[in-house]
Amino acid sequence: MRYAPHLIGNPALPALHGGTLGALLESAAVFSLLWAAETALLPKTITITVDYLRSAGPRDTSARGIVTRLGRRVAAVRVEAWQDDRAQLVATATAHFLIKREA
C-alpha cells in the first residue's frame, strides 16, 4: 500500500490509521485466497481478527497472505504486514472466508 497523507490516523505521531491497515490485510488475504483456490469468485468474509503490533509510520506498507486451510466451503488465511523490515511486523490478521467454487 503506497503511503498517502490522507491515510494518517494520528497526526501527532504520525501513524497510519488502523482501518487502512485492516483493509490492506483483508485485501491481501482475499487475493492470496483467489490465487490459491484458482477461482475468480470473490470469497465472503466470515471473520477477521487484526492484531496491531506496533505503530505504522508514514511509509509504504506491504502485506503477504498465507492460506492455512483450504476446504470445500471454508478457508483460513493468515496475513502479515510490514514496512521497511519484513522481520518487524506492524500488524497480523487471521481471517476465515466462505468460498464458492466455479461450476
Backbone as numpy.savetxt, mean C-alpha at the origin, in Angstrom:
# Nx Ny Nz CAx CAy CAz Cx Cy Cz
5.32 6.97 -5.07 4.46 8.13 -5.07 5.37 9.35 -5.07
5.19 10.15 -6.08 5.97 11.38 -6.19 5.53 12.36 -5.10
6.49 13.04 -4.52 6.16 14.04 -3.51 5.52 15.26 -4.18
4.54 15.82 -3.52 3.92 17.09 -3.93 3.54 17.83 -2.64
3.64 19.14 -2.62 3.35 19.89 -1.39 1.94 19.65 -0.83
0.97 19.36 -1.68 -0.39 19.15 -1.18 -0.55 17.82 -0.43
0.48 16.96 -0.42 0.42 15.69 0.30 0.83 15.82 1.77
1.31 17.01 2.14 1.74 17.23 3.52 0.52 17.29 4.44
0.58 16.52 5.53 -0.50 16.53 6.50 -0.16 17.35 7.72
1.12 17.37 8.08 1.56 18.14 9.24 2.65 19.10 8.78
2.30 20.38 8.53 3.31 21.33 8.04 4.36 21.68 9.08
4.12 21.41 10.35 5.10 21.73 11.38 6.32 20.81 11.28
6.15 19.57 10.82 7.29 18.63 10.76 8.21 18.87 9.56
7.88 18.95 8.36 6.67 18.55 7.64 6.66 17.03 7.42
5.44 16.46 7.39 5.27 15.02 7.19 4.10 14.75 6.25
4.23 13.68 5.49 3.14 13.29 4.59 1.91 12.92 5.41
0.74 13.19 4.87 -0.53 12.85 5.51 -0.67 11.32 5.54
-1.17 10.79 6.64 -1.35 9.35 6.76 -2.27 8.76 5.71
-3.25 9.53 5.28 -4.17 9.05 4.25 -3.48 8.80 2.92
-2.49 9.64 2.61 -1.76 9.42 1.34 -0.94 8.14 1.42
-0.34 7.90 2.60 0.42 6.65 2.76 -0.51 5.45 2.71
-1.68 5.55 3.34 -2.65 4.46 3.30 -3.11 4.17 1.88
-3.36 5.23 1.11 -3.78 5.05 -0.29 -2.67 4.41 -1.11
-1.43 4.83 -0.86 -0.30 4.23 -1.57 -0.20 2.74 -1.25
-0.32 2.39 0.03 -0.22 0.99 0.43 -1.34 0.14 -0.18
-2.57 0.66 -0.16 -3.68 -0.10 -0.73 -3.52 -0.24 -2.24
-3.07 0.82 -2.91 -2.86 0.73 -4.37 -1.78 -0.30 -4.70
-0.69 -0.28 -3.93 0.39 -1.26 -4.17 -0.12 -2.68 -3.95
-0.97 -2.86 -2.95 -1.54 -4.19 -2.70 -2.41 -4.64 -3.87
-3.26 -3.74 -4.36 -4.15 -4.09 -5.47 -3.35 -4.44 -6.72
-2.34 -3.63 -7.05 -1.56 -3.92 -8.25 -0.77 -5.22 -8.11
-0.25 -5.49 -6.92 0.46 -6.75 -6.69 -0.47 -7.94 -6.88
-1.69 -7.78 -6.38 -2.66 -8.86 -6.50 -3.10 -9.06 -7.95
-3.32 -7.97 -8.68 -3.68 -8.08 -10.09 -2.59 -8.81 -10.87
-1.35 -8.51 -10.54 -0.22 -9.15 -11.22 -0.17 -10.63 -10.88
-0.31 -10.96 -9.60 -0.20 -12.35 -9.16 -1.37 -13.20 -9.64
-2.57 -12.63 -9.65 -3.75 -13.39 -10.04 -3.94 -13.42 -11.55
-3.16 -12.64 -12.28 -3.25 -12.58 -13.73 -4.67 -12.32 -14.18
-5.26 -11.28 -13.62 -6.62 -10.89 -13.97 -6.67 -9.37 -14.09
-7.67 -8.89 -14.82 -7.89 -7.45 -14.95 -9.06 -7.00 -14.09
-9.73 -7.96 -13.41 -10.87 -7.61 -12.56 -10.36 -7.09 -11.22
-10.81 -5.88 -10.85 -10.35 -5.28 -9.61 -10.87 -6.04 -8.40
-9.98 -6.33 -7.44 -10.43 -7.00 -6.21 -11.13 -5.99 -5.30
-12.00 -6.51 -4.43 -12.70 -5.66 -3.46 -12.01 -5.79 -2.12
-11.74 -4.66 -1.50 -11.06 -4.66 -0.21 -12.00 -5.16 0.88
-11.56 -6.16 1.63 -12.31 -6.65 2.79 -11.82 -5.90 4.02
-10.52 -5.96 4.28 -9.93 -5.22 5.40 -8.54 -4.74 5.00
-8.12 -3.64 5.62 -6.73 -3.20 5.48 -6.33 -2.60 6.82
-5.19 -3.06 7.30 -4.64 -2.55 8.57 -3.30 -1.91 8.26
-3.18 -0.62 8.59 -1.95 0.13 8.31 -1.23 0.38 9.62
0.06 0.10 9.62 0.93 0.41 10.77 1.87 1.53 10.33
1.76 2.68 10.98 2.65 3.80 10.68 3.87 3.66 11.59
5.03 3.46 10.99 6.22 3.14 11.76 7.07 4.36 12.09
7.10 5.34 11.21 7.85 6.58 11.44 7.29 7.66 10.54
7.65 8.89 10.86 7.18 10.02 10.08 7.77 9.96 8.66
6.91 10.19 7.67 7.36 10.19 6.28 7.60 11.63 5.86
8.83 11.94 5.53 9.20 13.31 5.18 8.75 13.71 3.79
9.03 14.95 3.41 8.61 15.45 2.09 9.53 14.94 0.97
9.43 13.65 0.69 10.23 13.01 -0.35 9.37 11.97 -1.07
9.86 11.50 -2.21 9.17 10.42 -2.92 9.11 9.19 -2.01
8.02 8.43 -2.14 7.82 7.24 -1.32 7.54 6.05 -2.24
8.15 4.93 -1.93 7.96 3.71 -2.71 7.23 2.67 -1.88
6.58 1.73 -2.56 5.87 0.66 -1.86 5.96 -0.62 -2.68
5.91 -1.73 -1.95 5.97 -3.05 -2.59 4.99 -3.97 -1.90
4.17 -4.65 -2.69 3.21 -5.59 -2.14 3.67 -7.02 -2.37
3.39 -7.87 -1.39 3.74 -9.28 -1.47 2.47 -10.08 -1.19
2.04 -10.85 -2.17 0.84 -11.67 -1.99 1.22 -12.85 -1.11
0.61 -12.93 0.07 0.96 -14.00 1.01 0.00 -15.18 0.92
-1.19 -14.94 0.38 -2.15 -16.04 0.20 -3.03 -15.69 -0.98
-3.18 -16.62 -1.90 -4.03 -16.40 -3.06 -4.97 -17.58 -3.19
-6.16 -17.44 -2.63 -7.15 -18.50 -2.69 -8.08 -18.30 -3.88
-9.14 -19.10 -3.92 -10.11 -18.97 -5.03 -10.92 -17.69 -4.91
-11.27 -17.28 -3.66 -12.11 -16.10 -3.47 -11.46 -15.01 -2.64
-10.51 -15.35 -1.80 -9.90 -14.39 -0.88 -8.39 -14.41 -1.05
-7.79 -13.22 -0.98 -6.34 -13.11 -1.06 -5.85 -12.20 0.06
-4.62 -12.44 0.50 -3.99 -11.62 1.52 -2.70 -11.04 0.95
-2.46 -9.77 1.25 -1.29 -9.08 0.72 -0.64 -8.30 1.86
0.68 -8.38 1.95 1.45 -7.58 2.89 2.18 -6.51 2.08
2.17 -5.27 2.56 2.76 -4.15 1.81 3.73 -3.39 2.70
4.82 -2.94 2.10 5.81 -2.14 2.82 6.04 -0.85 2.05
6.23 0.26 2.78 6.53 1.55 2.15 7.78 2.14 2.77
8.61 2.74 1.93 9.86 3.34 2.39 10.14 4.58 1.55
11.14 5.33 2.02 11.53 6.53 1.27 12.96 6.36 0.75
13.95 6.89 1.38 15.32 6.82 0.85 15.97 5.45 1.04
15.74 4.83 2.18 16.39 3.57 2.53 15.32 2.49 2.68
15.43 1.45 1.88 14.42 0.40 1.91 14.37 -0.33 3.25
15.45 -0.30 3.99 15.47 -0.94 5.30 14.77 -0.10 6.37
14.54 1.17 6.10 13.87 2.07 7.04 12.42 2.27 6.58
11.55 1.33 6.94 10.16 1.41 6.49 9.44 2.55 7.20
8.56 3.24 6.46 7.75 4.30 7.06 6.36 3.77 7.43
5.91 2.74 6.72 4.60 2.16 7.03 4.51 0.75 6.42
3.70 -0.08 7.05 3.39 -1.40 6.51 1.88 -1.58 6.57
1.39 -2.54 5.80 -0.05 -2.82 5.82 -0.27 -4.30 5.54
-1.36 -4.79 6.07 -1.85 -6.13 5.76 -3.26 -5.95 5.24
-3.53 -6.51 4.07 -4.85 -6.33 3.45 -5.40 -7.66 2.99
-6.73 -7.77 3.06 -7.45 -8.94 2.55 -8.42 -8.46 1.48
-8.51 -9.22 0.41 -9.34 -8.84 -0.73 -10.25 -9.99 -1.14
-11.42 -9.61 -1.64 -12.31 -10.55 -2.30 -11.97 -10.48 -3.78
-11.64 -11.62 -4.35 -11.25 -11.63 -5.76 -12.26 -12.41 -6.58
-12.35 -12.01 -7.83 -13.21 -12.68 -8.79 -12.34 -13.12 -9.94
-12.46 -14.33 -10.28 -11.70 -14.86 -11.41 -12.48 -14.64 -12.69
-11.74 -14.41 -13.77 -12.37 -14.25 -15.07 -12.86 -15.61 -15.55
-14.02 -15.61 -16.15 -14.62 -16.87 -16.61 -14.03 -17.31 -17.93
